[in-house]
């Protein structure tokens, strides 16, 4: 037993303990290894396809094959840069912390009181949950935009339950 800790410290720790902590990142189906394989195959097919043109004397065609490879590489590079973006939502009985980091590294942070924070859902009959926002005292911030409608619905349920738990206050455990 730690004699240096008072019951007030335990209550303070319980109030700061996260009820909900989630990090949302954009989905990318192709990792670095897959990227290398795709680019290797594209380069090989480009070289193989350009050889007959070079042999026939139409050597400028080979340059255009190279431009296609370069354009594909740039598109993947931009895609991987955008994958660096993320959102982190932490709910404690004292605050709701929303931290968004863009693919450029710019960070925006919002802090809300969980008592005054509600979840606003934008649903469509055909497509499901299209939008989700944290609303507190007139300020609305969109969350979970990187998720699909089905994932967003599950996330909304979990976040709504966490907000309800945070409103009830910290669980100090049995006395």
Short mmCIF file of N, CA and C in Angstrom, two decimals:
data_model
loop_
_atom_site.label_atom_id
_atom_site.label_comp_id
_atom_site.label_asym_id
_atom_site.label_seq_id
_atom_site.Cartn_x
_atom_site.Cartn_y
_atom_site.Cartn_z
N UNK A 1 0.84 -1.18 0.00
CA UNK A 1 0.00 0.00 0.00
C UNK A 1 0.88 1.24 0.00
N UNK A 2 0.52 2.22 -0.78
CA UNK A 2 1.28 3.46 -0.89
C UNK A 2 0.76 4.44 0.15
N UNK A 3 1.59 4.74 1.15
CA UNK A 3 1.18 5.62 2.23
C UNK A 3 1.24 7.09 1.84
N UNK A 4 1.95 7.40 0.76
CA UNK A 4 2.08 8.79 0.33
C UNK A 4 0.85 9.30 -0.40
N UNK A 5 -0.02 8.41 -0.84
CA UNK A 5 -1.20 8.81 -1.60
C UNK A 5 -2.39 8.97 -0.68
N UNK A 6 -3.08 10.07 -0.84
CA UNK A 6 -4.29 10.32 -0.05
C UNK A 6 -5.52 9.91 -0.86
N UNK A 7 -6.66 9.73 -0.21
CA UNK A 7 -7.89 9.42 -0.95
C UNK A 7 -8.25 10.50 -1.98
N UNK A 8 -7.88 11.76 -1.71
CA UNK A 8 -8.15 12.84 -2.66
C UNK A 8 -7.36 12.63 -3.95
N UNK A 9 -6.12 12.11 -3.82
CA UNK A 9 -5.31 11.81 -5.01
C UNK A 9 -5.96 10.72 -5.84
N UNK A 10 -6.51 9.70 -5.15
CA UNK A 10 -7.19 8.63 -5.87
C UNK A 10 -8.40 9.15 -6.63
N UNK A 11 -9.15 10.07 -6.02
CA UNK A 11 -10.32 10.65 -6.69
C UNK A 11 -9.89 11.49 -7.89
N UNK A 12 -8.81 12.23 -7.72
CA UNK A 12 -8.30 13.05 -8.82
C UNK A 12 -7.84 12.18 -9.98
N UNK A 13 -7.15 11.07 -9.66
CA UNK A 13 -6.71 10.15 -10.70
C UNK A 13 -7.91 9.54 -11.43
N UNK A 14 -8.96 9.19 -10.67
CA UNK A 14 -10.15 8.60 -11.28
C UNK A 14 -10.84 9.60 -12.20
N UNK A 15 -10.82 10.87 -11.83
CA UNK A 15 -11.47 11.90 -12.65
C UNK A 15 -10.69 12.16 -13.93
N UNK A 16 -9.39 11.91 -13.92
CA UNK A 16 -8.56 12.14 -15.10
C UNK A 16 -8.40 10.88 -15.97
N UNK A 17 -8.81 9.75 -15.46
CA UNK A 17 -8.69 8.48 -16.19
C UNK A 17 -9.63 8.48 -17.38
N UNK A 18 -9.12 8.16 -18.57
CA UNK A 18 -9.98 8.18 -19.77
C UNK A 18 -11.11 7.15 -19.70
N UNK A 19 -12.29 7.61 -20.07
CA UNK A 19 -13.44 6.74 -20.23
C UNK A 19 -13.43 6.20 -21.66
N UNK A 20 -12.87 6.99 -22.56
CA UNK A 20 -12.85 6.66 -23.99
C UNK A 20 -11.60 7.29 -24.58
N UNK A 21 -10.88 6.53 -25.39
CA UNK A 21 -9.68 7.04 -26.04
C UNK A 21 -9.58 6.37 -27.41
N UNK A 22 -9.76 7.14 -28.47
CA UNK A 22 -9.73 6.57 -29.81
C UNK A 22 -8.91 7.45 -30.74
N UNK A 23 -8.17 6.80 -31.62
CA UNK A 23 -7.42 7.49 -32.66
C UNK A 23 -7.95 7.01 -34.00
N UNK A 24 -8.35 7.95 -34.84
CA UNK A 24 -8.90 7.63 -36.16
C UNK A 24 -7.90 8.06 -37.22
N UNK A 25 -7.54 7.12 -38.08
CA UNK A 25 -6.63 7.41 -39.18
C UNK A 25 -7.32 7.03 -40.49
N UNK A 26 -6.98 7.70 -41.59
CA UNK A 26 -7.58 7.33 -42.87
C UNK A 26 -7.16 5.92 -43.27
N UNK A 27 -8.08 5.20 -43.88
CA UNK A 27 -7.79 3.83 -44.32
C UNK A 27 -6.94 3.86 -45.59
N UNK A 28 -5.89 3.09 -45.57
CA UNK A 28 -5.07 2.91 -46.76
C UNK A 28 -4.86 1.42 -46.95
N UNK A 29 -5.29 0.90 -48.09
CA UNK A 29 -5.22 -0.54 -48.33
C UNK A 29 -3.85 -1.00 -48.80
N UNK A 30 -3.00 -0.10 -49.20
CA UNK A 30 -1.69 -0.47 -49.73
C UNK A 30 -0.60 0.04 -48.79
N UNK A 31 0.16 -0.88 -48.23
CA UNK A 31 1.27 -0.51 -47.35
C UNK A 31 2.55 -0.28 -48.15
N UNK A 32 3.65 -0.05 -47.44
CA UNK A 32 4.94 0.22 -48.10
C UNK A 32 5.42 -0.97 -48.92
N UNK A 33 5.25 -2.17 -48.37
CA UNK A 33 5.69 -3.37 -49.10
C UNK A 33 4.88 -3.54 -50.39
N UNK A 34 3.57 -3.37 -50.29
CA UNK A 34 2.72 -3.46 -51.48
C UNK A 34 3.06 -2.39 -52.50
N UNK A 35 3.39 -1.19 -52.01
CA UNK A 35 3.78 -0.10 -52.90
C UNK A 35 5.03 -0.47 -53.70
N UNK A 36 6.02 -1.06 -53.02
CA UNK A 36 7.25 -1.46 -53.72
C UNK A 36 6.95 -2.50 -54.79
N UNK A 37 6.09 -3.45 -54.47
CA UNK A 37 5.74 -4.49 -55.45
C UNK A 37 5.03 -3.87 -56.65
N UNK A 38 4.05 -3.01 -56.39
CA UNK A 38 3.31 -2.38 -57.49
C UNK A 38 4.24 -1.54 -58.36
N UNK A 39 5.07 -0.73 -57.75
CA UNK A 39 5.97 0.13 -58.54
C UNK A 39 6.99 -0.70 -59.32
N UNK A 40 7.47 -1.80 -58.73
CA UNK A 40 8.40 -2.67 -59.46
C UNK A 40 7.72 -3.28 -60.67
N UNK A 41 6.50 -3.76 -60.49
CA UNK A 41 5.77 -4.35 -61.63
C UNK A 41 5.45 -3.31 -62.70
N UNK A 42 5.09 -2.10 -62.29
CA UNK A 42 4.79 -1.04 -63.26
C UNK A 42 6.05 -0.65 -64.03
N UNK A 43 7.18 -0.53 -63.31
CA UNK A 43 8.44 -0.18 -63.99
C UNK A 43 8.84 -1.27 -64.98
N UNK A 44 8.75 -2.54 -64.55
CA UNK A 44 9.12 -3.63 -65.45
C UNK A 44 8.22 -3.67 -66.68
N UNK A 45 6.92 -3.52 -66.47
CA UNK A 45 6.00 -3.55 -67.63
C UNK A 45 6.23 -2.35 -68.53
N UNK A 46 6.59 -1.23 -67.95
CA UNK A 46 6.87 -0.04 -68.76
C UNK A 46 8.12 -0.24 -69.60
N UNK A 47 9.15 -0.82 -69.01
CA UNK A 47 10.39 -1.06 -69.77
C UNK A 47 10.14 -2.08 -70.87
N UNK A 48 9.45 -3.18 -70.52
CA UNK A 48 9.17 -4.22 -71.52
C UNK A 48 8.30 -3.66 -72.65
N UNK A 49 7.33 -2.83 -72.32
CA UNK A 49 6.45 -2.27 -73.34
C UNK A 49 7.16 -1.24 -74.21
N UNK A 50 8.16 -0.56 -73.68
CA UNK A 50 8.82 0.49 -74.46
C UNK A 50 9.93 -0.06 -75.36
N UNK A 51 10.44 -1.26 -75.09
CA UNK A 51 11.53 -1.81 -75.90
C UNK A 51 11.15 -1.93 -77.38
N UNK A 52 9.99 -2.47 -77.73
CA UNK A 52 9.66 -2.55 -79.17
C UNK A 52 9.61 -1.18 -79.86
N UNK A 53 9.17 -0.17 -79.15
CA UNK A 53 9.11 1.17 -79.75
C UNK A 53 10.52 1.73 -79.99
N UNK A 54 11.41 1.47 -79.04
CA UNK A 54 12.79 1.93 -79.20
C UNK A 54 13.45 1.20 -80.37
N UNK A 55 13.21 -0.11 -80.49
CA UNK A 55 13.79 -0.89 -81.59
C UNK A 55 13.27 -0.41 -82.95
N UNK A 56 12.01 -0.01 -83.00
CA UNK A 56 11.42 0.47 -84.26
C UNK A 56 11.78 1.93 -84.55
N UNK A 57 12.50 2.56 -83.64
CA UNK A 57 12.93 3.94 -83.87
C UNK A 57 12.00 4.99 -83.29
N UNK A 58 10.99 4.57 -82.60
CA UNK A 58 10.06 5.53 -81.98
C UNK A 58 10.45 5.71 -80.51
N UNK A 59 11.69 6.09 -80.30
CA UNK A 59 12.23 6.19 -78.94
C UNK A 59 11.51 7.20 -78.04
N UNK A 60 10.87 8.27 -78.55
CA UNK A 60 10.17 9.18 -77.63
C UNK A 60 9.03 8.52 -76.86
N UNK A 61 8.50 7.42 -77.40
CA UNK A 61 7.42 6.71 -76.71
C UNK A 61 7.91 6.20 -75.35
N UNK A 62 9.18 5.78 -75.28
CA UNK A 62 9.75 5.29 -74.02
C UNK A 62 9.71 6.38 -72.94
N UNK A 63 9.93 7.60 -73.35
CA UNK A 63 9.85 8.72 -72.40
C UNK A 63 8.46 8.90 -71.84
N UNK A 64 7.46 8.69 -72.69
CA UNK A 64 6.08 8.81 -72.20
C UNK A 64 5.72 7.68 -71.23
N UNK A 65 6.28 6.49 -71.48
CA UNK A 65 6.10 5.40 -70.52
C UNK A 65 6.72 5.80 -69.17
N UNK A 66 7.87 6.45 -69.23
CA UNK A 66 8.53 6.92 -68.01
C UNK A 66 7.71 7.98 -67.29
N UNK A 67 7.07 8.86 -68.06
CA UNK A 67 6.21 9.88 -67.44
C UNK A 67 5.03 9.25 -66.72
N UNK A 68 4.48 8.17 -67.30
CA UNK A 68 3.39 7.46 -66.63
C UNK A 68 3.83 6.90 -65.28
N UNK A 69 5.02 6.30 -65.26
CA UNK A 69 5.56 5.76 -64.01
C UNK A 69 5.77 6.88 -63.00
N UNK A 70 6.30 8.00 -63.45
CA UNK A 70 6.53 9.14 -62.56
C UNK A 70 5.20 9.68 -62.01
N UNK A 71 4.20 9.78 -62.87
CA UNK A 71 2.89 10.27 -62.41
C UNK A 71 2.29 9.33 -61.38
N UNK A 72 2.42 8.04 -61.59
CA UNK A 72 1.91 7.06 -60.62
C UNK A 72 2.67 7.17 -59.30
N UNK A 73 3.98 7.34 -59.36
CA UNK A 73 4.78 7.49 -58.15
C UNK A 73 4.35 8.74 -57.37
N UNK A 74 4.14 9.83 -58.05
CA UNK A 74 3.71 11.08 -57.39
C UNK A 74 2.33 10.90 -56.75
N UNK A 75 1.43 10.22 -57.45
CA UNK A 75 0.09 9.98 -56.89
C UNK A 75 0.18 9.15 -55.61
N UNK A 76 1.00 8.12 -55.60
CA UNK A 76 1.17 7.31 -54.39
C UNK A 76 1.82 8.13 -53.28
N UNK A 77 2.78 8.96 -53.63
CA UNK A 77 3.45 9.79 -52.63
C UNK A 77 2.45 10.74 -51.94
N UNK A 78 1.60 11.36 -52.73
CA UNK A 78 0.57 12.25 -52.17
C UNK A 78 -0.38 11.45 -51.28
N UNK A 79 -0.77 10.28 -51.73
CA UNK A 79 -1.67 9.42 -50.96
C UNK A 79 -1.04 9.05 -49.62
N UNK A 80 0.22 8.66 -49.60
CA UNK A 80 0.89 8.30 -48.36
C UNK A 80 1.04 9.51 -47.43
N UNK A 81 1.25 10.69 -47.98
CA UNK A 81 1.32 11.90 -47.14
C UNK A 81 -0.01 12.17 -46.46
N UNK A 82 -1.11 11.98 -47.17
CA UNK A 82 -2.44 12.21 -46.60
C UNK A 82 -2.75 11.18 -45.52
N UNK A 83 -2.10 10.03 -45.57
CA UNK A 83 -2.33 8.99 -44.57
C UNK A 83 -1.75 9.36 -43.21
N UNK A 84 -0.95 10.40 -43.13
CA UNK A 84 -0.37 10.84 -41.85
C UNK A 84 -1.39 11.57 -40.97
N UNK A 85 -2.49 11.99 -41.54
CA UNK A 85 -3.51 12.72 -40.79
C UNK A 85 -4.18 11.78 -39.78
N UNK A 86 -4.60 12.34 -38.66
CA UNK A 86 -5.35 11.55 -37.68
C UNK A 86 -6.16 12.45 -36.78
N UNK A 87 -7.14 11.83 -36.10
CA UNK A 87 -7.95 12.49 -35.07
C UNK A 87 -7.84 11.65 -33.81
N UNK A 88 -7.72 12.31 -32.68
CA UNK A 88 -7.71 11.60 -31.41
C UNK A 88 -8.77 12.22 -30.52
N UNK A 89 -9.61 11.35 -29.96
CA UNK A 89 -10.67 11.80 -29.06
C UNK A 89 -10.47 11.09 -27.72
N UNK A 90 -10.34 11.88 -26.68
CA UNK A 90 -10.20 11.34 -25.33
C UNK A 90 -11.31 11.93 -24.48
N UNK A 91 -12.09 11.06 -23.84
CA UNK A 91 -13.18 11.49 -22.97
C UNK A 91 -12.83 11.08 -21.55
N UNK A 92 -12.81 12.06 -20.66
CA UNK A 92 -12.65 11.81 -19.23
C UNK A 92 -13.85 12.47 -18.54
N UNK A 93 -14.06 12.19 -17.25
CA UNK A 93 -15.16 12.87 -16.56
C UNK A 93 -14.97 14.39 -16.48
N UNK A 94 -13.75 14.87 -16.71
CA UNK A 94 -13.48 16.32 -16.62
C UNK A 94 -13.54 17.04 -17.96
N UNK A 95 -13.19 16.34 -19.06
CA UNK A 95 -13.15 17.02 -20.35
C UNK A 95 -13.25 16.04 -21.51
N UNK A 96 -13.64 16.60 -22.65
CA UNK A 96 -13.58 15.89 -23.93
C UNK A 96 -12.49 16.60 -24.72
N UNK A 97 -11.47 15.86 -25.07
CA UNK A 97 -10.34 16.42 -25.82
C UNK A 97 -10.38 15.88 -27.23
N UNK A 98 -10.45 16.78 -28.20
CA UNK A 98 -10.41 16.40 -29.62
C UNK A 98 -9.16 17.04 -30.21
N UNK A 99 -8.32 16.19 -30.78
CA UNK A 99 -7.08 16.66 -31.39
C UNK A 99 -7.05 16.17 -32.83
N UNK A 100 -7.00 17.11 -33.77
CA UNK A 100 -6.92 16.77 -35.20
C UNK A 100 -5.56 17.23 -35.72
N UNK A 101 -4.87 16.31 -36.40
CA UNK A 101 -3.59 16.64 -37.02
C UNK A 101 -3.74 16.38 -38.51
N UNK A 102 -3.50 17.42 -39.31
CA UNK A 102 -3.64 17.30 -40.76
C UNK A 102 -2.43 16.58 -41.35
N UNK A 103 -2.50 16.25 -42.62
CA UNK A 103 -1.38 15.58 -43.29
C UNK A 103 -0.16 16.50 -43.40
N UNK A 104 -0.38 17.80 -43.22
CA UNK A 104 0.74 18.75 -43.23
C UNK A 104 1.39 18.86 -41.86
N UNK A 105 0.77 18.25 -40.85
CA UNK A 105 1.30 18.32 -39.49
C UNK A 105 0.68 19.43 -38.66
N UNK A 106 -0.25 20.18 -39.22
CA UNK A 106 -0.93 21.23 -38.46
C UNK A 106 -1.89 20.60 -37.47
N UNK A 107 -1.84 21.09 -36.26
CA UNK A 107 -2.63 20.52 -35.19
C UNK A 107 -3.69 21.51 -34.72
N UNK A 108 -4.89 20.99 -34.50
CA UNK A 108 -5.98 21.78 -33.92
C UNK A 108 -6.53 20.99 -32.74
N UNK A 109 -6.74 21.70 -31.62
CA UNK A 109 -7.19 21.05 -30.40
C UNK A 109 -8.45 21.75 -29.89
N UNK A 110 -9.44 20.95 -29.53
CA UNK A 110 -10.66 21.45 -28.92
C UNK A 110 -10.85 20.76 -27.58
N UNK A 111 -11.29 21.51 -26.59
CA UNK A 111 -11.59 20.95 -25.27
C UNK A 111 -13.02 21.34 -24.92
N UNK A 112 -13.79 20.34 -24.54
CA UNK A 112 -15.19 20.55 -24.18
C UNK A 112 -15.46 19.97 -22.79
N UNK A 113 -16.46 20.52 -22.13
CA UNK A 113 -16.95 19.95 -20.89
C UNK A 113 -17.92 18.83 -21.26
N UNK A 114 -17.71 17.61 -20.74
CA UNK A 114 -18.59 16.50 -21.16
C UNK A 114 -20.05 16.70 -20.75
N UNK A 115 -20.30 17.50 -19.74
CA UNK A 115 -21.68 17.75 -19.30
C UNK A 115 -22.45 18.51 -20.39
N UNK A 116 -21.77 19.41 -21.09
CA UNK A 116 -22.42 20.25 -22.09
C UNK A 116 -22.20 19.76 -23.52
N UNK A 117 -21.53 18.65 -23.68
CA UNK A 117 -21.21 18.15 -25.03
C UNK A 117 -22.21 17.09 -25.45
N UNK A 118 -22.69 17.24 -26.68
CA UNK A 118 -23.58 16.22 -27.24
C UNK A 118 -23.08 15.82 -28.61
N UNK A 119 -23.57 14.69 -29.05
CA UNK A 119 -23.20 14.15 -30.35
C UNK A 119 -24.31 14.42 -31.34
N UNK A 120 -23.98 15.08 -32.43
CA UNK A 120 -24.96 15.40 -33.45
C UNK A 120 -24.73 14.47 -34.65
N UNK A 121 -25.77 13.77 -35.05
CA UNK A 121 -25.67 12.80 -36.15
C UNK A 121 -26.43 13.29 -37.37
N UNK A 122 -25.82 13.12 -38.52
CA UNK A 122 -26.47 13.42 -39.79
C UNK A 122 -26.65 12.09 -40.51
N UNK A 123 -27.88 11.63 -40.59
CA UNK A 123 -28.13 10.31 -41.18
C UNK A 123 -28.91 10.44 -42.49
N UNK A 124 -28.71 9.45 -43.33
CA UNK A 124 -29.43 9.34 -44.58
C UNK A 124 -30.09 7.96 -44.60
N UNK A 125 -31.31 7.92 -45.06
CA UNK A 125 -32.06 6.68 -45.06
C UNK A 125 -31.35 5.58 -45.87
N UNK A 126 -30.73 5.95 -46.97
CA UNK A 126 -30.10 4.97 -47.85
C UNK A 126 -28.64 4.67 -47.48
N UNK A 127 -27.91 5.68 -47.03
CA UNK A 127 -26.48 5.52 -46.84
C UNK A 127 -26.04 5.37 -45.40
N UNK A 128 -26.90 5.63 -44.45
CA UNK A 128 -26.54 5.49 -43.05
C UNK A 128 -26.05 6.80 -42.46
N UNK A 129 -25.13 6.69 -41.52
CA UNK A 129 -24.61 7.85 -40.80
C UNK A 129 -23.58 8.59 -41.65
N UNK A 130 -23.95 9.74 -42.18
CA UNK A 130 -23.09 10.50 -43.08
C UNK A 130 -22.15 11.45 -42.35
N UNK A 131 -22.60 12.00 -41.24
CA UNK A 131 -21.79 12.97 -40.52
C UNK A 131 -21.97 12.84 -39.03
N UNK A 132 -20.92 13.18 -38.32
CA UNK A 132 -20.93 13.12 -36.87
C UNK A 132 -20.18 14.35 -36.36
N UNK A 133 -20.76 15.01 -35.35
CA UNK A 133 -20.12 16.22 -34.83
C UNK A 133 -20.27 16.28 -33.32
N UNK A 134 -19.25 16.81 -32.67
CA UNK A 134 -19.34 17.14 -31.25
C UNK A 134 -19.84 18.57 -31.16
N UNK A 135 -20.89 18.79 -30.38
CA UNK A 135 -21.49 20.12 -30.25
C UNK A 135 -21.49 20.50 -28.78
N UNK A 136 -20.97 21.69 -28.51
CA UNK A 136 -20.94 22.19 -27.14
C UNK A 136 -21.00 23.71 -27.15
N UNK A 137 -22.03 24.23 -26.50
CA UNK A 137 -22.19 25.68 -26.35
C UNK A 137 -22.08 26.43 -27.68
N UNK A 138 -22.78 25.94 -28.68
CA UNK A 138 -22.82 26.61 -29.98
C UNK A 138 -21.68 26.29 -30.90
N UNK A 139 -20.68 25.58 -30.42
CA UNK A 139 -19.54 25.23 -31.26
C UNK A 139 -19.70 23.79 -31.73
N UNK A 140 -19.55 23.57 -33.04
CA UNK A 140 -19.72 22.25 -33.62
C UNK A 140 -18.44 21.87 -34.36
N UNK A 141 -17.93 20.66 -34.07
CA UNK A 141 -16.71 20.18 -34.72
C UNK A 141 -16.98 18.79 -35.28
N UNK A 142 -16.77 18.63 -36.57
CA UNK A 142 -16.98 17.33 -37.23
C UNK A 142 -15.92 16.34 -36.78
N UNK A 143 -16.33 15.10 -36.54
CA UNK A 143 -15.41 14.04 -36.14
C UNK A 143 -15.67 12.80 -36.99
N UNK A 144 -14.68 11.94 -37.04
CA UNK A 144 -14.77 10.63 -37.69
C UNK A 144 -15.10 10.71 -39.18
N UNK A 145 -14.64 11.74 -39.85
CA UNK A 145 -14.91 11.88 -41.28
C UNK A 145 -14.19 10.81 -42.10
N UNK A 146 -13.11 10.24 -41.58
CA UNK A 146 -12.35 9.24 -42.31
C UNK A 146 -12.98 7.85 -42.27
N UNK A 147 -14.02 7.68 -41.47
CA UNK A 147 -14.66 6.38 -41.32
C UNK A 147 -15.79 6.20 -42.33
N UNK A 148 -16.07 4.94 -42.65
CA UNK A 148 -17.22 4.63 -43.51
C UNK A 148 -18.50 4.83 -42.69
N UNK A 149 -19.66 4.94 -43.32
CA UNK A 149 -20.90 5.13 -42.56
C UNK A 149 -21.16 4.05 -41.51
N UNK A 150 -20.84 2.80 -41.82
CA UNK A 150 -21.04 1.73 -40.85
C UNK A 150 -20.07 1.85 -39.68
N UNK A 151 -18.80 2.14 -39.98
CA UNK A 151 -17.81 2.33 -38.91
C UNK A 151 -18.16 3.55 -38.07
N UNK A 152 -18.62 4.61 -38.74
CA UNK A 152 -18.99 5.83 -38.04
C UNK A 152 -20.15 5.60 -37.08
N UNK A 153 -21.11 4.74 -37.47
CA UNK A 153 -22.24 4.43 -36.59
C UNK A 153 -21.77 3.70 -35.34
N UNK A 154 -20.88 2.73 -35.50
CA UNK A 154 -20.33 2.04 -34.34
C UNK A 154 -19.53 2.97 -33.45
N UNK A 155 -18.75 3.85 -34.09
CA UNK A 155 -17.97 4.82 -33.34
C UNK A 155 -18.89 5.77 -32.57
N UNK A 156 -19.97 6.22 -33.21
CA UNK A 156 -20.93 7.13 -32.58
C UNK A 156 -21.57 6.48 -31.36
N UNK A 157 -21.92 5.20 -31.47
CA UNK A 157 -22.50 4.50 -30.33
C UNK A 157 -21.53 4.43 -29.16
N UNK A 158 -20.27 4.09 -29.45
CA UNK A 158 -19.26 3.99 -28.39
C UNK A 158 -18.97 5.36 -27.78
N UNK A 159 -18.87 6.39 -28.61
CA UNK A 159 -18.60 7.73 -28.10
C UNK A 159 -19.79 8.26 -27.30
N UNK A 160 -21.00 7.98 -27.76
CA UNK A 160 -22.19 8.39 -27.01
C UNK A 160 -22.25 7.73 -25.65
N UNK A 161 -21.91 6.45 -25.59
CA UNK A 161 -21.88 5.75 -24.30
C UNK A 161 -20.80 6.33 -23.39
N UNK A 162 -19.67 6.69 -23.96
CA UNK A 162 -18.58 7.28 -23.18
C UNK A 162 -18.98 8.66 -22.64
N UNK A 163 -19.66 9.46 -23.46
CA UNK A 163 -20.13 10.77 -22.99
C UNK A 163 -21.13 10.61 -21.85
N UNK A 164 -22.03 9.63 -21.96
CA UNK A 164 -23.00 9.38 -20.89
C UNK A 164 -22.29 8.94 -19.62
N UNK A 165 -21.29 8.10 -19.75
CA UNK A 165 -20.51 7.66 -18.59
C UNK A 165 -19.75 8.82 -17.97
N UNK A 166 -19.19 9.69 -18.79
CA UNK A 166 -18.44 10.84 -18.28
C UNK A 166 -19.38 11.81 -17.54
N UNK A 167 -20.61 11.94 -18.02
CA UNK A 167 -21.57 12.83 -17.35
C UNK A 167 -21.93 12.31 -15.95
N UNK A 168 -21.93 10.98 -15.81
CA UNK A 168 -22.24 10.40 -14.50
C UNK A 168 -21.11 10.65 -13.50
N UNK A 169 -19.92 10.94 -14.00
CA UNK A 169 -18.80 11.23 -13.13
C UNK A 169 -17.87 10.04 -13.00
N UNK A 170 -16.74 10.24 -12.33
CA UNK A 170 -15.75 9.17 -12.21
C UNK A 170 -16.27 8.03 -11.31
N UNK A 171 -15.79 6.85 -11.61
CA UNK A 171 -16.10 5.68 -10.78
C UNK A 171 -14.96 5.53 -9.79
N UNK A 172 -15.25 5.83 -8.54
CA UNK A 172 -14.20 5.77 -7.52
C UNK A 172 -14.02 4.37 -6.96
N UNK A 173 -14.82 3.43 -7.42
CA UNK A 173 -14.72 2.08 -6.93
C UNK A 173 -15.44 1.93 -5.61
N UNK A 174 -15.40 0.74 -5.07
CA UNK A 174 -16.06 0.46 -3.78
C UNK A 174 -15.30 1.10 -2.65
N UNK A 175 -16.02 1.65 -1.65
CA UNK A 175 -15.32 2.31 -0.53
C UNK A 175 -14.60 1.35 0.36
#
